[in-house]
Coordinates of C-alpha atoms in Angstrom, one line a residue:
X9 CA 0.0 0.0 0.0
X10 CA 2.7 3.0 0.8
X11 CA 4.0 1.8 -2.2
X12 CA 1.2 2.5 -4.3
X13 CA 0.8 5.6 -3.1
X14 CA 4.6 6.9 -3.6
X15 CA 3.8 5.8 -7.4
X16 CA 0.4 7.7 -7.3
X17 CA 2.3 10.6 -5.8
X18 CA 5.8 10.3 -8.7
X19 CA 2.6 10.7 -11.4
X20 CA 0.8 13.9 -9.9
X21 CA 4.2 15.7 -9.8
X22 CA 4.9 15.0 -13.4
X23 CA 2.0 15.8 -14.7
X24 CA 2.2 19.4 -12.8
X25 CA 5.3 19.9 -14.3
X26 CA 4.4 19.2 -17.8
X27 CA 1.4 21.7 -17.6
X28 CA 3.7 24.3 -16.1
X29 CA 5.9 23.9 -19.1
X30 CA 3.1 24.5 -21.1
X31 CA 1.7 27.2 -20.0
X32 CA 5.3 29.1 -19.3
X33 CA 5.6 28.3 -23.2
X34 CA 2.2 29.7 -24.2
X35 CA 3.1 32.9 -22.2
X36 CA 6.6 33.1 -23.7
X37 CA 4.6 33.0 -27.3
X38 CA 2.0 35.5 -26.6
X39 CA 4.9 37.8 -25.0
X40 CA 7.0 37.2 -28.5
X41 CA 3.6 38.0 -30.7
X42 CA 3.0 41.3 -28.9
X43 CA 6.8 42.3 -29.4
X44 CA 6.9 41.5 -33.1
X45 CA 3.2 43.4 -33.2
X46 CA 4.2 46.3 -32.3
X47 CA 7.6 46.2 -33.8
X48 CA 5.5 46.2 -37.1
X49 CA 3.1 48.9 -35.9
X50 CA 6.4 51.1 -35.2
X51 CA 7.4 50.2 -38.3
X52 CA 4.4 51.5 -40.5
X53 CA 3.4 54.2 -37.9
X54 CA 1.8 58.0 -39.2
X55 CA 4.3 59.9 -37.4
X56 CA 1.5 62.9 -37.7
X57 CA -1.2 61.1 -36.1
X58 CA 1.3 60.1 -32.7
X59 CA 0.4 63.6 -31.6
X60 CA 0.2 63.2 -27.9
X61 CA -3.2 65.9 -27.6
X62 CA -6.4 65.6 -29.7
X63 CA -6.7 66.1 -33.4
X64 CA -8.4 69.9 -32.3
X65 CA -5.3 71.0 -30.8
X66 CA -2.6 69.3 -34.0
X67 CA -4.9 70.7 -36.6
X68 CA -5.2 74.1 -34.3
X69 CA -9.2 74.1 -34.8
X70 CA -9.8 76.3 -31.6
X71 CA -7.1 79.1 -32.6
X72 CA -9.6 80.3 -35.8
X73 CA -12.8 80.6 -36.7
X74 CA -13.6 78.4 -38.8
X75 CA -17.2 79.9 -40.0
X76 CA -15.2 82.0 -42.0
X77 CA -13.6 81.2 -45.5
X78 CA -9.8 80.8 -46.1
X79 CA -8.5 84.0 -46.5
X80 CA -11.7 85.7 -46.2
X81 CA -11.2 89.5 -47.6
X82 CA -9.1 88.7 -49.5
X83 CA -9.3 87.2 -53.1
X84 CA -11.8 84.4 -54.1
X85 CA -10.6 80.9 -53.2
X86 CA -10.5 78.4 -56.0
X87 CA -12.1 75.0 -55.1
X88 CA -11.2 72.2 -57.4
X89 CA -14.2 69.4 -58.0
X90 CA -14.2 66.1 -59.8
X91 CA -16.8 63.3 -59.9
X92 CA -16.9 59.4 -59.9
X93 CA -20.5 58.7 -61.6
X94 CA -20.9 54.9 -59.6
X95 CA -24.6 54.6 -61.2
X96 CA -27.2 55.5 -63.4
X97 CA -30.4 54.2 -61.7
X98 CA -33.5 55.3 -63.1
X99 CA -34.8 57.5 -66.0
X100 CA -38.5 59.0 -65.7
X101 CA -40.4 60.1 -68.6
X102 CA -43.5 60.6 -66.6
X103 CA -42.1 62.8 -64.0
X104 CA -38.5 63.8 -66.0
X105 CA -36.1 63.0 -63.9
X106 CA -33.1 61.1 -63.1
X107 CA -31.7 59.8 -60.0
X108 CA -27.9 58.8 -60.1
X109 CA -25.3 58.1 -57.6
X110 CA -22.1 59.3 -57.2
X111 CA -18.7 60.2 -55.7
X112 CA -18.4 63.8 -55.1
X113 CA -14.8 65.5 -54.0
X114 CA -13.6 69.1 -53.1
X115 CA -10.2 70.0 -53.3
X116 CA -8.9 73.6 -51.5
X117 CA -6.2 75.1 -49.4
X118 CA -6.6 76.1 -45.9
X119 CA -3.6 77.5 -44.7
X120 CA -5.6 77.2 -41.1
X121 CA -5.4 73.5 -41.0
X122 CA -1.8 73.3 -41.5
X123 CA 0.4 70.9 -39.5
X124 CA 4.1 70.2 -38.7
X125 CA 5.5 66.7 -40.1
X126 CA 8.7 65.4 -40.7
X127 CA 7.4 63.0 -43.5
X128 CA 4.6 65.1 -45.5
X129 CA 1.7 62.5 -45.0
X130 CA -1.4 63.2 -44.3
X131 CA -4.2 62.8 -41.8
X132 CA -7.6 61.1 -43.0
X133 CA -11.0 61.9 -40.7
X134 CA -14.5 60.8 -40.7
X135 CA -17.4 63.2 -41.1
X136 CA -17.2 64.1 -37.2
X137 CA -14.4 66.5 -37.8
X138 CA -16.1 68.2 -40.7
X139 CA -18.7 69.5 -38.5
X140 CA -15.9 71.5 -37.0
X141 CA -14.2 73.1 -40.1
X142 CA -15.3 75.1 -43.2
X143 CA -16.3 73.3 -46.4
X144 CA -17.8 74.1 -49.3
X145 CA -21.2 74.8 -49.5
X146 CA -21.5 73.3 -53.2
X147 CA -25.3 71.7 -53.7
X148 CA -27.8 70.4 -56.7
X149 CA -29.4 73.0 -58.7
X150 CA -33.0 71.8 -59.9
X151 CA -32.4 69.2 -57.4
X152 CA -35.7 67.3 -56.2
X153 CA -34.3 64.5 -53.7
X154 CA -30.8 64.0 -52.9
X155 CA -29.1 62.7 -49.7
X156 CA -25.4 61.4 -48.2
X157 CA -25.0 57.5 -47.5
X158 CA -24.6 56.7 -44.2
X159 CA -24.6 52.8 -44.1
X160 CA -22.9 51.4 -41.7
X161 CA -22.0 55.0 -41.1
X162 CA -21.6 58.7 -43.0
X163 CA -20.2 57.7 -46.0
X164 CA -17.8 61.3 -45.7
X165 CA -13.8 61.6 -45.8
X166 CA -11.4 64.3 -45.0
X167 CA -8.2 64.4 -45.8
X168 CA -5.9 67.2 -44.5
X169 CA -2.4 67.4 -46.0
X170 CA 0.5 69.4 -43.8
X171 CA 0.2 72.4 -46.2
X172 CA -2.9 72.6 -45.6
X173 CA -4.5 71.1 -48.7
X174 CA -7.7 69.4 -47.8
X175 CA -9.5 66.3 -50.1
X176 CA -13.4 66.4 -49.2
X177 CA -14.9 63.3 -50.4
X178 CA -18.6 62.3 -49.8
X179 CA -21.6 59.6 -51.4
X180 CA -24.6 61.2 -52.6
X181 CA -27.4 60.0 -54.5
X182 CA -29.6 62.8 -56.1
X183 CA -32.5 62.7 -58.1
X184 CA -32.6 65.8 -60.3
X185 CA -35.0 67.3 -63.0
X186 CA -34.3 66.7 -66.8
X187 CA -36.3 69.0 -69.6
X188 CA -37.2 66.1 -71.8
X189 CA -38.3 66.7 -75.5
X190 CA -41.0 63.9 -76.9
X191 CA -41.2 64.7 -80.0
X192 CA -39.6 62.1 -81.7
X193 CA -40.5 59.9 -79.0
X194 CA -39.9 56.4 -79.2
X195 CA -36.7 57.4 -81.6
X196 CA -35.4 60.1 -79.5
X197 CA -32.2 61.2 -77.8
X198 CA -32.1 63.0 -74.7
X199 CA -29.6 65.5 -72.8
X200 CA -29.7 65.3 -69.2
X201 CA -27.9 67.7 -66.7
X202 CA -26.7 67.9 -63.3
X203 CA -25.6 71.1 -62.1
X204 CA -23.4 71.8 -59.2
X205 CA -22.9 75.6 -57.8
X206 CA -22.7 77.2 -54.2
X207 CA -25.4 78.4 -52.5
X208 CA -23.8 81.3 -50.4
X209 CA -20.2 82.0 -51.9
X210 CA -20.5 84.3 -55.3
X211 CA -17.3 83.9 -57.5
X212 CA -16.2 87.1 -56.0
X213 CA -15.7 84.6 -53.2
X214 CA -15.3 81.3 -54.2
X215 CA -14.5 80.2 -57.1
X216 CA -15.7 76.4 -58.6
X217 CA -13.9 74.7 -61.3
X218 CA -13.6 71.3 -63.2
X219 CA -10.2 70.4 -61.2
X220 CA -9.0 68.3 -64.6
X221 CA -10.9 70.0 -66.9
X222 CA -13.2 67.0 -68.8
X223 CA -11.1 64.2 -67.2
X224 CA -12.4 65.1 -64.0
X225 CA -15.7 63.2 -65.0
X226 CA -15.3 59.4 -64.2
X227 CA -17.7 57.0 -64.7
X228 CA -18.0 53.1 -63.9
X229 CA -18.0 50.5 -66.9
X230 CA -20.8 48.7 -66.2
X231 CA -23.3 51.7 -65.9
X232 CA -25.9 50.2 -68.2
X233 CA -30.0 50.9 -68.5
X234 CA -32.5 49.0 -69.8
X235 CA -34.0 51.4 -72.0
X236 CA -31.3 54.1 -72.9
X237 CA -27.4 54.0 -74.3
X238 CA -25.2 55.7 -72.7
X239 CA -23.6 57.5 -75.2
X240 CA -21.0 59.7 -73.6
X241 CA -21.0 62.1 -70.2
X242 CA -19.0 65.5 -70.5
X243 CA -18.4 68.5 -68.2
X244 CA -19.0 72.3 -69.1
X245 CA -19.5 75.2 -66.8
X246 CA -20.3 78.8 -66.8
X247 CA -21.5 81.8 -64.3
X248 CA -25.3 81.7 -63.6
X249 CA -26.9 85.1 -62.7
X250 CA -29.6 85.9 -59.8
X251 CA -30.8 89.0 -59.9
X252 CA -30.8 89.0 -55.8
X253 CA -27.3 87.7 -55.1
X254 CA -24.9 87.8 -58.6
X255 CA -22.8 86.0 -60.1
X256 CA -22.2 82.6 -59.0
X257 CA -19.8 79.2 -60.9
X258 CA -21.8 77.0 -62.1
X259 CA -20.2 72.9 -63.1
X260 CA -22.3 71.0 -65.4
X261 CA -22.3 66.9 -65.6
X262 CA -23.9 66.8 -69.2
X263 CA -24.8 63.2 -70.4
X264 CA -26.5 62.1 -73.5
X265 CA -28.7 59.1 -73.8
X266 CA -30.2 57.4 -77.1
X267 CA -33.6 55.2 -76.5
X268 CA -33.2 51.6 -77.3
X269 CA -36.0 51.3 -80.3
X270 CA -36.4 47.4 -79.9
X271 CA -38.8 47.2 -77.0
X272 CA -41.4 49.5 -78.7
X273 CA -40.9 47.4 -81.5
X274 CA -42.5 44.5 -79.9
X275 CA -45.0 46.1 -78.0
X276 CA -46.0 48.9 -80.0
X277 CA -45.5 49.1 -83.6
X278 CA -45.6 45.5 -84.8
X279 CA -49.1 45.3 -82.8
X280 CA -50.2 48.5 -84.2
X281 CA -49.2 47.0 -88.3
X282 CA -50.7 43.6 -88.0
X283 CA -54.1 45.3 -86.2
X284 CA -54.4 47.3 -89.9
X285 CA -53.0 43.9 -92.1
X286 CA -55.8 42.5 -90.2
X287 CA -58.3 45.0 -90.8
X288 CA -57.5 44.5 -94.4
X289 CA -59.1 40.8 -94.2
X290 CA -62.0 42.2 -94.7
X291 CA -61.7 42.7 -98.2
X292 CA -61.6 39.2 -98.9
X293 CA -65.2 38.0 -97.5
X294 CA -67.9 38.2 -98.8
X295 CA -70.5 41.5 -99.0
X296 CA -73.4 39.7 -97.5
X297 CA -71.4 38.2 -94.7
X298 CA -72.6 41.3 -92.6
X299 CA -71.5 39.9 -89.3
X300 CA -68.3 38.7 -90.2
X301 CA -67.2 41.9 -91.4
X302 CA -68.9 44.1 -88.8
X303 CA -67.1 42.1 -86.1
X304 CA -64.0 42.5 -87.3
X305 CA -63.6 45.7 -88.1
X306 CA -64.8 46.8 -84.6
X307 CA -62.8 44.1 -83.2
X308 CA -59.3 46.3 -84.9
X309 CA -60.7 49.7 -83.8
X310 CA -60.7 48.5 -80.1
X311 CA -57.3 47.2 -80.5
X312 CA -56.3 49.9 -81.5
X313 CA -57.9 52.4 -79.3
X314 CA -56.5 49.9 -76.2
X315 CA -52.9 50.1 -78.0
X316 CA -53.0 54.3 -77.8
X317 CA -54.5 54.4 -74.0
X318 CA -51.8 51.9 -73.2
X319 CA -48.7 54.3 -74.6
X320 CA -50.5 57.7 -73.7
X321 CA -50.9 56.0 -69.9
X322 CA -46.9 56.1 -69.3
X323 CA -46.4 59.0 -71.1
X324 CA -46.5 62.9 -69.5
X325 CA -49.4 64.7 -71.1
X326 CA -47.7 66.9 -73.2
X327 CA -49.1 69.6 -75.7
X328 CA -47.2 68.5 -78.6
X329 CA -47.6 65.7 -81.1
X330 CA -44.8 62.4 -80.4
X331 CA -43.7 60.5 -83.1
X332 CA -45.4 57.5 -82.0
X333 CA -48.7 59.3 -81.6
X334 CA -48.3 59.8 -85.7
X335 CA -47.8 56.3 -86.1
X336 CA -50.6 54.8 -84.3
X337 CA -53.3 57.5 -85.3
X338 CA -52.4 57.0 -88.8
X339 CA -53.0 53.1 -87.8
X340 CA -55.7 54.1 -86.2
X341 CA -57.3 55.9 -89.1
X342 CA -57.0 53.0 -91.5
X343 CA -58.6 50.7 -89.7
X344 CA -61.1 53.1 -89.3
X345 CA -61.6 53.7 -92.9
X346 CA -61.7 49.9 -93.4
X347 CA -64.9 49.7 -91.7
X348 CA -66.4 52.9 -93.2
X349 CA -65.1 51.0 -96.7
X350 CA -67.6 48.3 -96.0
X351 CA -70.5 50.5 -94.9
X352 CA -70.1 52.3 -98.3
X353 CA -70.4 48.6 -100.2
X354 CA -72.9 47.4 -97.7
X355 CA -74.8 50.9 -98.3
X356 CA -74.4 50.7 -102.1
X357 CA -75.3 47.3 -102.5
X358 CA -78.7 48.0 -101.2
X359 CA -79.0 51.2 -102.9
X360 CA -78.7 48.9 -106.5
X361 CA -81.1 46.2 -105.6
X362 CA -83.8 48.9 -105.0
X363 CA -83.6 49.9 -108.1
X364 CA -83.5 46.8 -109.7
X365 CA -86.5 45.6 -108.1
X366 CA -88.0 48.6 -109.0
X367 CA -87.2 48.1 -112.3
X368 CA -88.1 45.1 -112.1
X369 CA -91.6 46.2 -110.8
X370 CA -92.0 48.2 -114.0
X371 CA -91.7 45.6 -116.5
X372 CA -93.7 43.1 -114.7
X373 CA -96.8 43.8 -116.5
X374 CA -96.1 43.8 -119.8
X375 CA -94.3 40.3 -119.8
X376 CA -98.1 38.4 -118.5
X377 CA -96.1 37.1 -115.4
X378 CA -97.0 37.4 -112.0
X379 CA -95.4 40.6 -110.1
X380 CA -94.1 38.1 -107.6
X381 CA -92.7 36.1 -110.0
X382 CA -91.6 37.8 -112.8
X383 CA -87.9 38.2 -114.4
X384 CA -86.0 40.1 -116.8
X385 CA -84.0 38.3 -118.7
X386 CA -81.4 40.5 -119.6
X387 CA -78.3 39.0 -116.8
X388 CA -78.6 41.1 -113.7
X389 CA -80.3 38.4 -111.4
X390 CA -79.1 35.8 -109.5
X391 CA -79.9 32.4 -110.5
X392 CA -82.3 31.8 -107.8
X393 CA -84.4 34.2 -109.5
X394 CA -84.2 32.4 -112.1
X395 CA -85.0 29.0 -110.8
X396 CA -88.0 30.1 -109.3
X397 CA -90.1 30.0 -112.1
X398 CA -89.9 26.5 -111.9
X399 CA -93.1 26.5 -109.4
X400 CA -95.3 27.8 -112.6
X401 CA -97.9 25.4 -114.4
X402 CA -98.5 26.0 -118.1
X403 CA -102.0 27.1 -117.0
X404 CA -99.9 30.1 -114.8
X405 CA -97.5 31.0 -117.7
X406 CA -98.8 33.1 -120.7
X407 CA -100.1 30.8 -123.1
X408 CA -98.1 29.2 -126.4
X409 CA -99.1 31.2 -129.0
X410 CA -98.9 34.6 -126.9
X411 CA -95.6 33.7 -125.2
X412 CA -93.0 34.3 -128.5
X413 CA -94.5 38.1 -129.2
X414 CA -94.1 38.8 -125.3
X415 CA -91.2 37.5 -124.5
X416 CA -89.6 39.6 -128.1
X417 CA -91.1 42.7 -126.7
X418 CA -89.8 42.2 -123.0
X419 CA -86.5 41.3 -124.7
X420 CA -86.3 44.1 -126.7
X421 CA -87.0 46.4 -123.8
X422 CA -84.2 44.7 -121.6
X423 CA -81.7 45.1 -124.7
X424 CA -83.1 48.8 -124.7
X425 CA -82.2 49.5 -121.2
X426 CA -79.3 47.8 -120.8
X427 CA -78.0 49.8 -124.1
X428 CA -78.6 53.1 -122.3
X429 CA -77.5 52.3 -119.2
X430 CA -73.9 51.3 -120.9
X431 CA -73.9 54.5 -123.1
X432 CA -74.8 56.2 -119.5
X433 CA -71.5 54.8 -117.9
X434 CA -69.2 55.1 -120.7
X435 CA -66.1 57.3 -119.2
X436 CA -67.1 57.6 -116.0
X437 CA -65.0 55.1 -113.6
X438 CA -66.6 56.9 -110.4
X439 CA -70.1 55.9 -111.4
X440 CA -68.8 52.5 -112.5
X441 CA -67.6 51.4 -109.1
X442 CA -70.4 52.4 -107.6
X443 CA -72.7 50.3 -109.8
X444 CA -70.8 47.7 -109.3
X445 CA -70.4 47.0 -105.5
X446 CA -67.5 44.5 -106.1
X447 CA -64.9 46.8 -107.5
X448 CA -65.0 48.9 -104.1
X449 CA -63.4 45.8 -102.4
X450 CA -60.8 45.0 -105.6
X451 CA -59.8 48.4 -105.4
X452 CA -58.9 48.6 -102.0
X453 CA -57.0 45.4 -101.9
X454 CA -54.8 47.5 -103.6
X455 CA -55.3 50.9 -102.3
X456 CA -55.0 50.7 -98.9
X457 CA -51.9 48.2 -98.3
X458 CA -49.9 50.6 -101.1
X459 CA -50.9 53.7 -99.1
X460 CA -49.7 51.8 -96.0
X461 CA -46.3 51.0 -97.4
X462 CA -45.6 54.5 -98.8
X463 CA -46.6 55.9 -95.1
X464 CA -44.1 53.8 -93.6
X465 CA -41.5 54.6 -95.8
X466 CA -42.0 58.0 -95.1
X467 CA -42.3 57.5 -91.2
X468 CA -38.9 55.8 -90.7
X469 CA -37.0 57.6 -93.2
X470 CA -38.1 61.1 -91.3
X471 CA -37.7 60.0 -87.9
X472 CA -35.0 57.3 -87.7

């Protein structure tokens, strides 16, 4: 027994040794990662930011007053501006505006902000220091929305420089108004703006420029819309004048963007052609296929009417006249005159037969026939007309030996009238279309898809 417990003893101290060991190694690591740590922090250390006070007291904030501009009295001070366009969100034609997003920076001299360094570099803040300091007051003419980023916090630099150059850097998204011009809407182009000027500072004071002339105007690659090309961005600036104040700098971001035709293709204009092709059908059936024709004539006019609501609907109302708007009343107007082109044969066809069966009234008696059933023989009838003297007995029809004389006379009567009525209508096309019904319908099998060609030729040769 004590020897069993000198053994458990020999195994307790060894295993307190081996765990000291261990943890004087662990310690001996940690104390060799802190060294080489810091070593490396001395090594890359801002020599200007191991100021021993607070930033206020390096960058000498509470010596000046800061509400003031640099060298205010004197001359005006030149602030240098250059963008980073990062998107292009949205175009509105309803309410004509854009909204894009973008990096803007100021650059300046403040003499006040100055600082002592033996290695020149400079000293970057958040936005809480520019709270404390002048800045620009530079904001969004014909601005309607606009505001900073501030996810996961204000998305604002500042960057002071020991000779007092200072690099003010912010995120803004602003949506701003754009005069848009329609009229050659869906084939148009259009010139946006977004102007950038300071509210309070005249150039007498302050004076705003392009800092790299137009290579101060970045924009991202993949900037892309689903309507528009992008076709270039440029800067320009001038002085704008208010009659209250003065003078003032003005910076321009102009950008120009061509509409992408293909999408009003599909939905507009090839709807808008194969409603008149289809209104054209109507040529091809029949006269007295009334309901046919009447259904599907109305049937294009509402299609149509539902195809001009539909583009007016996302449109502004505007006082002018827009290319598509030509296009579809145009469209609009044929298949309108398709319909009218059937009530005209519809309307003329009845207009003959009256006077046929007038006519046909007149010579009724002298041929012994019954008025019901009585016929000219001369061509004009239909062959049901025709046939239907096959319900007569020989007792009914005008007897043998009367029948030759009458039927020379009606003949020659027939022959007499049909001779006038030729001599009538000799040179005179108008009047022969209108007798006969069916030339209205070969004629505009012809007339109306060659009138529709020639207006698209002229449509896409004007506005494309």
């Amino acid at each position: 027994m004590p020897y069993f417990t000198k053994l458990l003893l020999v195994i307790f101290c060894l295993v307190l040794l081996v765990e000291s060991r261990k943890h004087r190694r662990r310690r001996w690591t940690s104390h060799l990662d802190v060294q080489r740590a810091s070593h490396i922090y001395k090594k890359n250390q801002d020599l200007t930011k191991a100021w021993k006070g607070n930033t206020e007291q390096l960058l000498k904030i509470d010596e000046h007053d800061f509400t003031m501009r640099p060298a205010f009295g004197g001359p005006a001070i030149p602030v240098g501006v250059d963008v980073q366009v990062e998107s292009l969100d949205s175009i509105s034609e309803v309410d004509m505006d854009f909204t894009m997003t973008l990096y803007l920076r100021h650059y300046w001299k403040d003499e006040r902000l100055s600082f002592y360094s033996t290695n020149n570099k400079s000293m970057t803040f958040d936005g809480r220091l520019v709270k404390k300091i002048w800045v620009p007051d530079v904001f969004f003419v014909h601005s309607k929305r606009s505001f900073i980023h501030d996810t996961t916090t204000d998305n604002i630099m500042l960057r002071v420089f020991p000779d007092g150059h200072v690099l003010y850097s912010m995120r803004v998204t602003v949506t701003a108004m754009c005069n848009m011009d329609f009229s050659r809407f869906p084939l148009d182009s259009q010139t946006c703006s977004l102007e950038l000027e300071s509210y309070a500072y005249t150039d007498e004071d302050l004076m705003l420029y392009w800092k790299n002339g137009n290579e101060s105007l970045k924009t991202d690659e993949k900037i892309s819309l689903s309507q528009f090309l992008i076709q270039k961005f440029h800067t320009t600036s001038r002085l704008a004048f208010y009659s209250s104040t003065g003078w003032y700098n003005r910076l321009y971001i102009n950008f120009t963007l061509r509409r992408h035709i293909f999408f009003f293709l599909l939905q507009t204009y090839f709807p808008a052609t194969l409603m008149v092709m289809l209104s054209w059908v109507s040529f091809w059936i029949d006269r007295r296929a009334v309901p046919a024709r009447v259904s599907l004539g109305i049937t294009t006019v509402l299609t149509m009417s539902t195809i001009i609501t539909g583009v007016n609907a996302s449109m502004p109302r505007v006082s002018y006249i827009k290319a598509v708007d030509i296009y579809l009343w145009v469209s609009f107007v044929f298949v309108f005159l398709s319909v009218l082109e059937y009530a005209a044969v519809n309307y003329l066809t009845t207009v003959q037969e009256r006077k046929e069966r007038k006519l046909r009234e007149r010579f009724s008696c002298s041929c012994g026939m019954p008025h019901s059933k009585t016929m000219m023989l001369d061509g004009n009838y239909s062959e049901s007309d025709a046939n239907s003297l096959a319900g007569y007995t020989r007792n009914q029809m005008v007897p043998e030996e009367e029948k030759p004389e009458k039927v020379v006379v009606h003949l020659a009567m027939s022959n007499e009238s049909n001779s006038s009525r030729k001599r009538g209508l000799r040179g005179h096309v108008g009047l022969r279309i209108i007798q006969n019904t069916h030339a209205i319908d070969k004629y505009s099998r012809i007339i109306f898809p060659g009138t529709y060609i020639v207006f698209n030729l002229i449509y896409w040769s004007v506005f494309s």
